[in-house]
Amino acid sequence: MTQITRRTILKSAATVAAPMIVPASVFGQNAPSNRINVGTIGVGRISRIHDMKEIHKHADAHIVAVCDVDTRRLGAGQQMVDDRYAQSTGKNYSGTRGYTDYRELLAAKDIDAVLISTPDHQHAPQAVHAVRAGKDVYLQKPASLTIAEGRIMADAVKESGRVLQIGSQQRAQEPWPQFHRACELVRNGRIGKLKHVEVGLPGDPSGPEAPPMPIPSALNYDAWLGTTPEVYYTELRVHPQNSFEDRPGWLRCEQFGAGMITGWGAHHIDIAHWGMGMEHSGPVEIWGTAEFPKSGLWNVHGPFETHARYANGVTMTVSGALPNGVKFIGDKGWIFVTRSGAVTPSDPGGPQIVPLQASDPKILTSVIGPNEVQLYKAPEQHRNWLDAIKTGVPVSASAEVGHRGCSTCLLHWIAMKTGRKLRWDAKAERFIGDDAANAMLSRPQRAKYAI
């Protein structure tokens, strides 16, 4: 059993200790029976600055345990949670449990729900194991590393009856209500018949060669690789050992993700689908080109332009050369929507674009009538997730919606890799007449981490 306390971690990563029991009075009026006990899997950058931060805003949820395969990050994560509860209660607190194996965290009977804030290649396997263990899940985007894994994940959630929310926060009223507004206007014909959608994504730089390095004693590198093949350790492939804020190298390695086409595409293509009314489907044709680095450790796509056509005739262009955001183009006008401000360091810097624009400003002030399409209005996504667990309200980005958005991103990635036009059966989730492309729907998984 690898449940460990923060003090133990700071002294020695190998020592095991019992959890500290904290009196319910520490938490004031919010009785333990009314709280959702949350475990956090992965306590690196996105968890620290976004996921755990959002959970800490709500008194009806309590982070009771954290898990990471890097004990330096694990100890720092426990310290951060302890400090936040000490600050909020005005009393000393050191009760946050620590695990180095997420399966042991999932086995804990007192944990109701989990935040999964790990690298992309871990998302679907950990979500599957979590819902099968009876836990509700908040899952960082993108939903999966492959389309096959995403389908397994979405089906497992449906079979389990658990609540799963995909981190597609552009659907929420907070912090960016403009996405809901844009999609509702498009769905109600304010730009006429929708013809074309443009999706602009940020880019990713290539990198240097990176020789093998000794595996840090704090890191269980085999567990970090998870389902993916064994490759030598080098820091540029994983995450910085001395920083939680710097962008990790795995984001630029195809072994662990597809690059910006899923990293940011999962956000914007989801919004495109929402406005198109295609959240449970996908394109019927995909094609495009991309540049890939010819050297260096980082090998995700560089400049690219891909295209798709949907069964209703609407077409889509996705490119790093387009303004970051989503532009809906109809036969009577257009609407462009993007983020305002920043939530995480991954949000693009530089001059801010006006977050909601239209070919005619009057489109944006149009009133949606009571008999028109009313898209679901959800609060901030973590709050929406907690409400769904407690009261059964819908989540704004379900497992199926997250899978369909992610799978469409991966279709564009496969088109980049093959360089030819592909035909897609969205119902069967198979390419038509292309065995080589179908072989890219899944990847071999190492047995001890497989789903």
mmCIF file with all atom_site columns, N, CA and C in Angstrom, residues 245-310:
data_model
loop_
_atom_site.group_PDB
_atom_site.id
_atom_site.type_symbol
_atom_site.label_atom_id
_atom_site.label_alt_id
_atom_site.label_comp_id
_atom_site.label_asym_id
_atom_site.label_entity_id
_atom_site.label_seq_id
_atom_site.pdbx_PDB_ins_code
_atom_site.Cartn_x
_atom_site.Cartn_y
_atom_site.Cartn_z
_atom_site.occupancy
_atom_site.B_iso_or_equiv
_atom_site.pdbx_formal_charge
_atom_site.auth_seq_id
_atom_site.auth_comp_id
_atom_site.auth_asym_id
_atom_site.auth_atom_id
_atom_site.pdbx_PDB_model_num
ATOM 1   N N  . GLU A 1 245 ? 5.365   25.309 -13.195 1.00 0.00 ? 245 GLU A N  1
ATOM 2   C CA . GLU A 1 245 ? 4.742   26.285 -14.078 1.00 0.00 ? 245 GLU A CA 1
ATOM 3   C C  . GLU A 1 245 ? 5.132   26.102 -15.547 1.00 0.00 ? 245 GLU A C  1
ATOM 4   N N  . ASP A 1 246 ? 6.346   25.633 -15.805 1.00 0.00 ? 246 ASP A N  1
ATOM 5   C CA . ASP A 1 246 ? 6.811   25.514 -17.187 1.00 0.00 ? 246 ASP A CA 1
ATOM 6   C C  . ASP A 1 246 ? 6.054   24.419 -17.933 1.00 0.00 ? 246 ASP A C  1
ATOM 7   N N  . ARG A 1 247 ? 5.876   24.637 -19.222 1.00 0.00 ? 247 ARG A N  1
ATOM 8   C CA . ARG A 1 247 ? 5.126   23.699 -20.049 1.00 0.00 ? 247 ARG A CA 1
ATOM 9   C C  . ARG A 1 247 ? 5.900   22.386 -20.189 1.00 0.00 ? 247 ARG A C  1
ATOM 10  N N  . PRO A 1 248 ? 5.276   21.251 -19.924 1.00 0.00 ? 248 PRO A N  1
ATOM 11  C CA . PRO A 1 248 ? 5.990   19.973 -19.981 1.00 0.00 ? 248 PRO A CA 1
ATOM 12  C C  . PRO A 1 248 ? 6.263   19.528 -21.412 1.00 0.00 ? 248 PRO A C  1
ATOM 13  N N  . GLY A 1 249 ? 7.348   18.770 -21.587 1.00 0.00 ? 249 GLY A N  1
ATOM 14  C CA . GLY A 1 249 ? 7.745   18.335 -22.915 1.00 0.00 ? 249 GLY A CA 1
ATOM 15  C C  . GLY A 1 249 ? 6.829   17.301 -23.533 1.00 0.00 ? 249 GLY A C  1
ATOM 16  N N  . TRP A 1 250 ? 6.123   16.518 -22.725 1.00 0.00 ? 250 TRP A N  1
ATOM 17  C CA . TRP A 1 250 ? 5.285   15.458 -23.291 1.00 0.00 ? 250 TRP A CA 1
ATOM 18  C C  . TRP A 1 250 ? 4.217   16.012 -24.231 1.00 0.00 ? 250 TRP A C  1
ATOM 19  N N  . LEU A 1 251 ? 3.828   17.266 -24.042 1.00 0.00 ? 251 LEU A N  1
ATOM 20  C CA . LEU A 1 251 ? 2.826   17.880 -24.915 1.00 0.00 ? 251 LEU A CA 1
ATOM 21  C C  . LEU A 1 251 ? 3.283   17.939 -26.370 1.00 0.00 ? 251 LEU A C  1
ATOM 22  N N  . ARG A 1 252 ? 4.591   17.812 -26.601 1.00 0.00 ? 252 ARG A N  1
ATOM 23  C CA . ARG A 1 252 ? 5.135   17.923 -27.949 1.00 0.00 ? 252 ARG A CA 1
ATOM 24  C C  . ARG A 1 252 ? 5.621   16.580 -28.487 1.00 0.00 ? 252 ARG A C  1
ATOM 25  N N  . CYS A 1 253 ? 5.270   15.492 -27.813 1.00 0.00 ? 253 CYS A N  1
ATOM 26  C CA . CYS A 1 253 ? 5.694   14.145 -28.223 1.00 0.00 ? 253 CYS A CA 1
ATOM 27  C C  . CYS A 1 253 ? 4.476   13.320 -28.638 1.00 0.00 ? 253 CYS A C  1
ATOM 28  N N  . GLU A 1 254 ? 4.474   12.807 -29.854 1.00 0.00 ? 254 GLU A N  1
ATOM 29  C CA . GLU A 1 254 ? 3.309   12.060 -30.361 1.00 0.00 ? 254 GLU A CA 1
ATOM 30  C C  . GLU A 1 254 ? 3.038   10.777 -29.592 1.00 0.00 ? 254 GLU A C  1
ATOM 31  N N  . GLN A 1 255 ? 4.013   10.281 -28.857 1.00 0.00 ? 255 GLN A N  1
ATOM 32  C CA . GLN A 1 255 ? 3.770   9.096  -28.044 1.00 0.00 ? 255 GLN A CA 1
ATOM 33  C C  . GLN A 1 255 ? 2.702   9.352  -26.993 1.00 0.00 ? 255 GLN A C  1
ATOM 34  N N  . PHE A 1 256 ? 2.564   10.603 -26.588 1.00 0.00 ? 256 PHE A N  1
ATOM 35  C CA . PHE A 1 256 ? 1.675   10.944 -25.476 1.00 0.00 ? 256 PHE A CA 1
ATOM 36  C C  . PHE A 1 256 ? 0.504   11.832 -25.875 1.00 0.00 ? 256 PHE A C  1
ATOM 37  N N  . GLY A 1 257 ? 0.507   12.365 -27.083 1.00 0.00 ? 257 GLY A N  1
ATOM 38  C CA . GLY A 1 257 ? -0.575  13.216 -27.553 1.00 0.00 ? 257 GLY A CA 1
ATOM 39  C C  . GLY A 1 257 ? -0.346  13.599 -29.000 1.00 0.00 ? 257 GLY A C  1
ATOM 40  N N  . ALA A 1 258 ? -1.308  14.234 -29.617 1.00 0.00 ? 258 ALA A N  1
ATOM 41  C CA . ALA A 1 258 ? -1.228  14.551 -31.041 1.00 0.00 ? 258 ALA A CA 1
ATOM 42  C C  . ALA A 1 258 ? -0.808  15.987 -31.313 1.00 0.00 ? 258 ALA A C  1
ATOM 43  N N  . GLY A 1 259 ? -0.511  16.763 -30.256 1.00 0.00 ? 259 GLY A N  1
ATOM 44  C CA . GLY A 1 259 ? -0.137  18.156 -30.457 1.00 0.00 ? 259 GLY A CA 1
ATOM 45  C C  . GLY A 1 259 ? -1.334  19.072 -30.317 1.00 0.00 ? 259 GLY A C  1
ATOM 46  N N  . MET A 1 260 ? -1.219  20.265 -30.896 1.00 0.00 ? 260 MET A N  1
ATOM 47  C CA . MET A 1 260 ? -2.267  21.267 -30.739 1.00 0.00 ? 260 MET A CA 1
ATOM 48  C C  . MET A 1 260 ? -3.592  20.862 -31.385 1.00 0.00 ? 260 MET A C  1
ATOM 49  N N  . ILE A 1 261 ? -3.570  19.943 -32.337 1.00 0.00 ? 261 ILE A N  1
ATOM 50  C CA . ILE A 1 261 ? -4.822  19.537 -32.973 1.00 0.00 ? 261 ILE A CA 1
ATOM 51  C C  . ILE A 1 261 ? -5.768  18.914 -31.950 1.00 0.00 ? 261 ILE A C  1
ATOM 52  N N  . THR A 1 262 ? -5.228  18.272 -30.916 1.00 0.00 ? 262 THR A N  1
ATOM 53  C CA . THR A 1 262 ? -6.079  17.803 -29.813 1.00 0.00 ? 262 THR A CA 1
ATOM 54  C C  . THR A 1 262 ? -5.963  18.707 -28.593 1.00 0.00 ? 262 THR A C  1
ATOM 55  N N  . GLY A 1 263 ? -4.751  19.263 -28.347 1.00 0.00 ? 263 GLY A N  1
ATOM 56  C CA . GLY A 1 263 ? -4.532  20.057 -27.144 1.00 0.00 ? 263 GLY A CA 1
ATOM 57  C C  . GLY A 1 263 ? -5.433  21.278 -27.079 1.00 0.00 ? 263 GLY A C  1
ATOM 58  N N  . TRP A 1 264 ? -5.553  22.000 -28.194 1.00 0.00 ? 264 TRP A N  1
ATOM 59  C CA . TRP A 1 264 ? -6.491  23.114 -28.281 1.00 0.00 ? 264 TRP A CA 1
ATOM 60  C C  . TRP A 1 264 ? -7.675  22.775 -29.173 1.00 0.00 ? 264 TRP A C  1
ATOM 61  N N  . GLY A 1 265 ? -7.463  21.873 -30.116 1.00 0.00 ? 265 GLY A N  1
ATOM 62  C CA . GLY A 1 265 ? -8.576  21.474 -30.979 1.00 0.00 ? 265 GLY A CA 1
ATOM 63  C C  . GLY A 1 265 ? -9.735  20.891 -30.203 1.00 0.00 ? 265 GLY A C  1
ATOM 64  N N  . ALA A 1 266 ? -9.428  20.198 -29.097 1.00 0.00 ? 266 ALA A N  1
ATOM 65  C CA . ALA A 1 266 ? -10.510 19.633 -28.285 1.00 0.00 ? 266 ALA A CA 1
ATOM 66  C C  . ALA A 1 266 ? -11.458 20.715 -27.782 1.00 0.00 ? 266 ALA A C  1
ATOM 67  N N  . HIS A 1 267 ? -10.937 21.906 -27.520 1.00 0.00 ? 267 HIS A N  1
ATOM 68  C CA . HIS A 1 267 ? -11.786 23.021 -27.107 1.00 0.00 ? 267 HIS A CA 1
ATOM 69  C C  . HIS A 1 267 ? -12.586 23.582 -28.285 1.00 0.00 ? 267 HIS A C  1
ATOM 70  N N  . HIS A 1 268 ? -11.872 23.978 -29.323 1.00 0.00 ? 268 HIS A N  1
ATOM 71  C CA . HIS A 1 268 ? -12.533 24.728 -30.398 1.00 0.00 ? 268 HIS A CA 1
ATOM 72  C C  . HIS A 1 268 ? -13.395 23.841 -31.303 1.00 0.00 ? 268 HIS A C  1
ATOM 73  N N  . ILE A 1 269 ? -12.969 22.623 -31.571 1.00 0.00 ? 269 ILE A N  1
ATOM 74  C CA . ILE A 1 269 ? -13.808 21.745 -32.402 1.00 0.00 ? 269 ILE A CA 1
ATOM 75  C C  . ILE A 1 269 ? -15.063 21.351 -31.631 1.00 0.00 ? 269 ILE A C  1
ATOM 76  N N  . ASP A 1 270 ? -14.960 21.230 -30.319 1.00 0.00 ? 270 ASP A N  1
ATOM 77  C CA . ASP A 1 270 ? -16.160 20.985 -29.516 1.00 0.00 ? 270 ASP A CA 1
ATOM 78  C C  . ASP A 1 270 ? -17.152 22.139 -29.678 1.00 0.00 ? 270 ASP A C  1
ATOM 79  N N  . ILE A 1 271 ? -16.653 23.371 -29.650 1.00 0.00 ? 271 ILE A N  1
ATOM 80  C CA . ILE A 1 271 ? -17.530 24.526 -29.830 1.00 0.00 ? 271 ILE A CA 1
ATOM 81  C C  . ILE A 1 271 ? -18.099 24.540 -31.247 1.00 0.00 ? 271 ILE A C  1
ATOM 82  N N  . ALA A 1 272 ? -17.273 24.232 -32.232 1.00 0.00 ? 272 ALA A N  1
ATOM 83  C CA . ALA A 1 272 ? -17.771 24.155 -33.606 1.00 0.00 ? 272 ALA A CA 1
ATOM 84  C C  . ALA A 1 272 ? -18.911 23.146 -33.707 1.00 0.00 ? 272 ALA A C  1
ATOM 85  N N  . HIS A 1 273 ? -18.733 21.980 -33.101 1.00 0.00 ? 273 HIS A N  1
ATOM 86  C CA . HIS A 1 273 ? -19.790 20.952 -33.115 1.00 0.00 ? 273 HIS A CA 1
ATOM 87  C C  . HIS A 1 273 ? -21.039 21.436 -32.385 1.00 0.00 ? 273 HIS A C  1
ATOM 88  N N  . TRP A 1 274 ? -20.860 22.169 -31.308 1.00 0.00 ? 274 TRP A N  1
ATOM 89  C CA . TRP A 1 274 ? -22.007 22.676 -30.541 1.00 0.00 ? 274 TRP A CA 1
ATOM 90  C C  . TRP A 1 274 ? -22.833 23.617 -31.411 1.00 0.00 ? 274 TRP A C  1
ATOM 91  N N  . GLY A 1 275 ? -22.150 24.523 -32.097 1.00 0.00 ? 275 GLY A N  1
ATOM 92  C CA . GLY A 1 275 ? -22.861 25.446 -32.975 1.00 0.00 ? 275 GLY A CA 1
ATOM 93  C C  . GLY A 1 275 ? -23.469 24.770 -34.186 1.00 0.00 ? 275 GLY A C  1
ATOM 94  N N  . MET A 1 276 ? -22.840 23.691 -34.636 1.00 0.00 ? 276 MET A N  1
ATOM 95  C CA . MET A 1 276 ? -23.321 22.953 -35.799 1.00 0.00 ? 276 MET A CA 1
ATOM 96  C C  . MET A 1 276 ? -24.434 21.965 -35.449 1.00 0.00 ? 276 MET A C  1
ATOM 97  N N  . GLY A 1 277 ? -24.570 21.646 -34.152 1.00 0.00 ? 277 GLY A N  1
ATOM 98  C CA . GLY A 1 277 ? -25.507 20.601 -33.745 1.00 0.00 ? 277 GLY A CA 1
ATOM 99  C C  . GLY A 1 277 ? -24.998 19.207 -34.092 1.00 0.00 ? 277 GLY A C  1
ATOM 100 N N  . MET A 1 278 ? -23.672 19.029 -34.057 1.00 0.00 ? 278 MET A N  1
ATOM 101 C CA . MET A 1 278 ? -23.055 17.758 -34.449 1.00 0.00 ? 278 MET A CA 1
ATOM 102 C C  . MET A 1 278 ? -22.275 17.120 -33.300 1.00 0.00 ? 278 MET A C  1
ATOM 103 N N  . GLU A 1 279 ? -22.680 17.388 -32.060 1.00 0.00 ? 279 GLU A N  1
ATOM 104 C CA . GLU A 1 279 ? -21.906 16.928 -30.893 1.00 0.00 ? 279 GLU A CA 1
ATOM 105 C C  . GLU A 1 279 ? -21.849 15.420 -30.732 1.00 0.00 ? 279 GLU A C  1
ATOM 106 N N  . HIS A 1 280 ? -22.783 14.714 -31.357 1.00 0.00 ? 280 HIS A N  1
ATOM 107 C CA . HIS A 1 280 ? -22.821 13.254 -31.216 1.00 0.00 ? 280 HIS A CA 1
ATOM 108 C C  . HIS A 1 280 ? -22.493 12.560 -32.535 1.00 0.00 ? 280 HIS A C  1
ATOM 109 N N  . SER A 1 281 ? -21.818 13.279 -33.401 1.00 0.00 ? 281 SER A N  1
ATOM 110 C CA . SER A 1 281 ? -21.498 12.703 -34.703 1.00 0.00 ? 281 SER A CA 1
ATOM 111 C C  . SER A 1 281 ? -20.075 13.097 -35.087 1.00 0.00 ? 281 SER A C  1
ATOM 112 N N  . GLY A 1 282 ? -19.869 13.386 -36.357 1.00 0.00 ? 282 GLY A N  1
ATOM 113 C CA . GLY A 1 282 ? -18.554 13.756 -36.840 1.00 0.00 ? 282 GLY A CA 1
ATOM 114 C C  . GLY A 1 282 ? -18.595 13.936 -38.343 1.00 0.00 ? 282 GLY A C  1
ATOM 115 N N  . PRO A 1 283 ? -17.465 14.271 -38.961 1.00 0.00 ? 283 PRO A N  1
ATOM 116 C CA . PRO A 1 283 ? -17.442 14.504 -40.407 1.00 0.00 ? 283 PRO A CA 1
ATOM 117 C C  . PRO A 1 283 ? -17.567 13.211 -41.197 1.00 0.00 ? 283 PRO A C  1
ATOM 118 N N  . VAL A 1 284 ? -17.818 13.354 -42.492 1.00 0.00 ? 284 VAL A N  1
ATOM 119 C CA . VAL A 1 284 ? -17.854 12.189 -43.384 1.00 0.00 ? 284 VAL A CA 1
ATOM 120 C C  . VAL A 1 284 ? -16.633 12.145 -44.295 1.00 0.00 ? 284 VAL A C  1
ATOM 121 N N  . GLU A 1 285 ? -15.947 13.280 -44.445 1.00 0.00 ? 285 GLU A N  1
ATOM 122 C CA . GLU A 1 285 ? -14.696 13.333 -45.213 1.00 0.00 ? 285 GLU A CA 1
ATOM 123 C C  . GLU A 1 285 ? -13.702 14.246 -44.495 1.00 0.00 ? 285 GLU A C  1
ATOM 124 N N  . ILE A 1 286 ? -12.420 13.870 -44.528 1.00 0.00 ? 286 ILE A N  1
ATOM 125 C CA . ILE A 1 286 ? -11.372 14.664 -43.899 1.00 0.00 ? 286 ILE A CA 1
ATOM 126 C C  . ILE A 1 286 ? -10.147 14.610 -44.796 1.00 0.00 ? 286 ILE A C  1
ATOM 127 N N  . TRP A 1 287 ? -9.465  15.754 -44.956 1.00 0.00 ? 287 TRP A N  1
ATOM 128 C CA . TRP A 1 287 ? -8.236  15.782 -45.740 1.00 0.00 ? 287 TRP A CA 1
ATOM 129 C C  . TRP A 1 287 ? -7.393  16.973 -45.311 1.00 0.00 ? 287 TRP A C  1
ATOM 130 N N  . GLY A 1 288 ? -6.118  16.974 -45.663 1.00 0.00 ? 288 GLY A N  1
ATOM 131 C CA . GLY A 1 288 ? -5.272  18.102 -45.312 1.00 0.00 ? 288 GLY A CA 1
ATOM 132 C C  . GLY A 1 288 ? -3.803  17.756 -45.335 1.00 0.00 ? 288 GLY A C  1
ATOM 133 N N  . THR A 1 289 ? -2.986  18.720 -44.963 1.00 0.00 ? 289 THR A N  1
ATOM 134 C CA . THR A 1 289 ? -1.537  18.554 -44.949 1.00 0.00 ? 289 THR A CA 1
ATOM 135 C C  . THR A 1 289 ? -0.962  19.190 -43.693 1.00 0.00 ? 289 THR A C  1
ATOM 136 N N  . ALA A 1 290 ? 0.255   18.781 -43.343 1.00 0.00 ? 290 ALA A N  1
ATOM 137 C CA . ALA A 1 290 ? 0.932   19.342 -42.180 1.00 0.00 ? 290 ALA A CA 1
ATOM 138 C C  . ALA A 1 290 ? 2.430   19.156 -42.336 1.00 0.00 ? 290 ALA A C  1
ATOM 139 N N  . GLU A 1 291 ? 3.173   20.021 -41.680 1.00 0.00 ? 291 GLU A N  1
ATOM 140 C CA . GLU A 1 291 ? 4.620   19.868 -41.591 1.00 0.00 ? 291 GLU A CA 1
ATOM 141 C C  . GLU A 1 291 ? 4.955   19.217 -40.250 1.00 0.00 ? 291 GLU A C  1
ATOM 142 N N  . PHE A 1 292 ? 5.869   18.242 -40.287 1.00 0.00 ? 292 PHE A N  1
ATOM 143 C CA . PHE A 1 292 ? 6.326   17.587 -39.070 1.00 0.00 ? 292 PHE A CA 1
ATOM 144 C C  . PHE A 1 292 ? 7.834   17.790 -38.936 1.00 0.00 ? 292 PHE A C  1
ATOM 145 N N  . PRO A 1 293 ? 8.351   17.953 -37.708 1.00 0.00 ? 293 PRO A N  1
ATOM 146 C CA . PRO A 1 293 ? 9.792   18.164 -37.523 1.00 0.00 ? 293 PRO A CA 1
ATOM 147 C C  . PRO A 1 293 ? 10.605  17.011 -38.121 1.00 0.00 ? 293 PRO A C  1
ATOM 148 N N  . LYS A 1 294 ? 11.715  17.348 -38.724 1.00 0.00 ? 294 LYS A N  1
ATOM 149 C CA . LYS A 1 294 ? 12.597  16.337 -39.314 1.00 0.00 ? 294 LYS A CA 1
ATOM 150 C C  . LYS A 1 294 ? 13.671  15.873 -38.336 1.00 0.00 ? 294 LYS A C  1
ATOM 151 N N  . SER A 1 295 ? 13.806  16.549 -37.217 1.00 0.00 ? 295 SER A N  1
ATOM 152 C CA . SER A 1 295 ? 14.783  16.161 -36.214 1.00 0.00 ? 295 SER A CA 1
ATOM 153 C C  . SER A 1 295 ? 14.308  16.662 -34.859 1.00 0.00 ? 295 SER A C  1
ATOM 154 N N  . GLY A 1 296 ? 14.987  16.227 -33.804 1.00 0.00 ? 296 GLY A N  1
ATOM 155 C CA . GLY A 1 296 ? 14.634  16.657 -32.462 1.00 0.00 ? 296 GLY A CA 1
ATOM 156 C C  . GLY A 1 296 ? 13.692  15.689 -31.770 1.00 0.00 ? 296 GLY A C  1
ATOM 157 N N  . LEU A 1 297 ? 13.619  15.817 -30.451 1.00 0.00 ? 297 LEU A N  1
ATOM 158 C CA . LEU A 1 297 ? 12.770  14.927 -29.657 1.00 0.00 ? 297 LEU A CA 1
ATOM 159 C C  . LEU A 1 297 ? 11.293  15.214 -29.871 1.00 0.00 ? 297 LEU A C  1
ATOM 160 N N  . TRP A 1 298 ? 10.947  16.487 -29.993 1.00 0.00 ? 298 TRP A N  1
ATOM 161 C CA . TRP A 1 298 ? 9.534   16.868 -30.109 1.00 0.00 ? 298 TRP A CA 1
ATOM 162 C C  . TRP A 1 298 ? 9.078   16.684 -31.551 1.00 0.00 ? 298 TRP A C  1
ATOM 163 N N  . ASN A 1 299 ? 8.045   15.885 -31.738 1.00 0.00 ? 299 ASN A N  1
ATOM 164 C CA . ASN A 1 299 ? 7.672   15.486 -33.106 1.00 0.00 ? 299 ASN A CA 1
ATOM 165 C C  . ASN A 1 299 ? 6.204   15.685 -33.445 1.00 0.00 ? 299 ASN A C  1
ATOM 166 N N  . VAL A 1 300 ? 5.471   16.482 -32.655 1.00 0.00 ? 300 VAL A N  1
ATOM 167 C CA . VAL A 1 300 ? 4.078   16.762 -33.026 1.00 0.00 ? 300 VAL A CA 1
ATOM 168 C C  . VAL A 1 300 ? 4.060   17.709 -34.223 1.00 0.00 ? 300 VAL A C  1
ATOM 169 N N  . HIS A 1 301 ? 2.896   17.826 -34.845 1.00 0.00 ? 301 HIS A N  1
ATOM 170 C CA . HIS A 1 301 ? 2.772   18.614 -36.065 1.00 0.00 ? 301 HIS A CA 1
ATOM 171 C C  . HIS A 1 301 ? 3.157   20.069 -35.855 1.00 0.00 ? 301 HIS A C  1
ATOM 172 N N  . GLY A 1 302 ? 3.652   20.674 -36.929 1.00 0.00 ? 302 GLY A N  1
ATOM 173 C CA . GLY A 1 302 ? 3.889   22.111 -36.977 1.00 0.00 ? 302 GLY A CA 1
ATOM 174 C C  . GLY A 1 302 ? 2.780   22.775 -37.767 1.00 0.00 ? 302 GLY A C  1
ATOM 175 N N  . PRO A 1 303 ? 3.117   23.719 -38.676 1.00 0.00 ? 303 PRO A N  1
ATOM 176 C CA . PRO A 1 303 ? 2.090   24.385 -39.487 1.00 0.00 ? 303 PRO A CA 1
ATOM 177 C C  . PRO A 1 303 ? 1.237   23.375 -40.253 1.00 0.00 ? 303 PRO A C  1
ATOM 178 N N  . PHE A 1 304 ? -0.059  23.617 -40.315 1.00 0.00 ? 304 PHE A N  1
ATOM 179 C CA . PHE A 1 304 ? -0.962  22.654 -40.942 1.00 0.00 ? 304 PHE A CA 1
ATOM 180 C C  . PHE A 1 304 ? -2.216  23.348 -41.440 1.00 0.00 ? 304 PHE A C  1
ATOM 181 N N  . GLU A 1 305 ? -2.912  22.669 -42.318 1.00 0.00 ? 305 GLU A N  1
ATOM 182 C CA . GLU A 1 305 ? -4.266  23.063 -42.713 1.00 0.00 ? 305 GLU A CA 1
ATOM 183 C C  . GLU A 1 305 ? -5.025  21.809 -43.065 1.00 0.00 ? 305 GLU A C  1
ATOM 184 N N  . THR A 1 306 ? -6.106  21.556 -42.360 1.00 0.00 ? 306 THR A N  1
ATOM 185 C CA . THR A 1 306 ? -6.936  20.385 -42.626 1.00 0.00 ? 306 THR A CA 1
ATOM 186 C C  . THR A 1 306 ? -8.372  20.818 -42.881 1.00 0.00 ? 306 THR A C  1
ATOM 187 N N  . HIS A 1 307 ? -9.126  19.921 -43.513 1.00 0.00 ? 307 HIS A N  1
ATOM 188 C CA . HIS A 1 307 ? -10.491 20.234 -43.928 1.00 0.00 ? 307 HIS A CA 1
ATOM 189 C C  . HIS A 1 307 ? -11.402 19.047 -43.627 1.00 0.00 ? 307 HIS A C  1
ATOM 190 N N  . ALA A 1 308 ? -12.673 19.332 -43.487 1.00 0.00 ? 308 ALA A N  1
ATOM 191 C CA . ALA A 1 308 ? -13.665 18.277 -43.265 1.00 0.00 ? 308 ALA A CA 1
ATOM 192 C C  . ALA A 1 308 ? -14.985 18.682 -43.902 1.00 0.00 ? 308 ALA A C  1
ATOM 193 N N  . ARG A 1 309 ? -15.752 17.675 -44.264 1.00 0.00 ? 309 ARG A N  1
ATOM 194 C CA . ARG A 1 309 ? -17.110 17.886 -44.753 1.00 0.00 ? 309 ARG A CA 1
ATOM 195 C C  . ARG A 1 309 ? -18.039 17.014 -43.945 1.00 0.00 ? 309 ARG A C  1
ATOM 196 N N  . TYR A 1 310 ? -19.200 17.576 -43.573 1.00 0.00 ? 310 TYR A N  1
ATOM 197 C CA . TYR A 1 310 ? -20.182 16.862 -42.765 1.00 0.00 ? 310 TYR A CA 1
ATOM 198 C C  . TYR A 1 310 ? -21.354 16.415 -43.642 1.00 0.00 ? 310 TYR A C  1
#
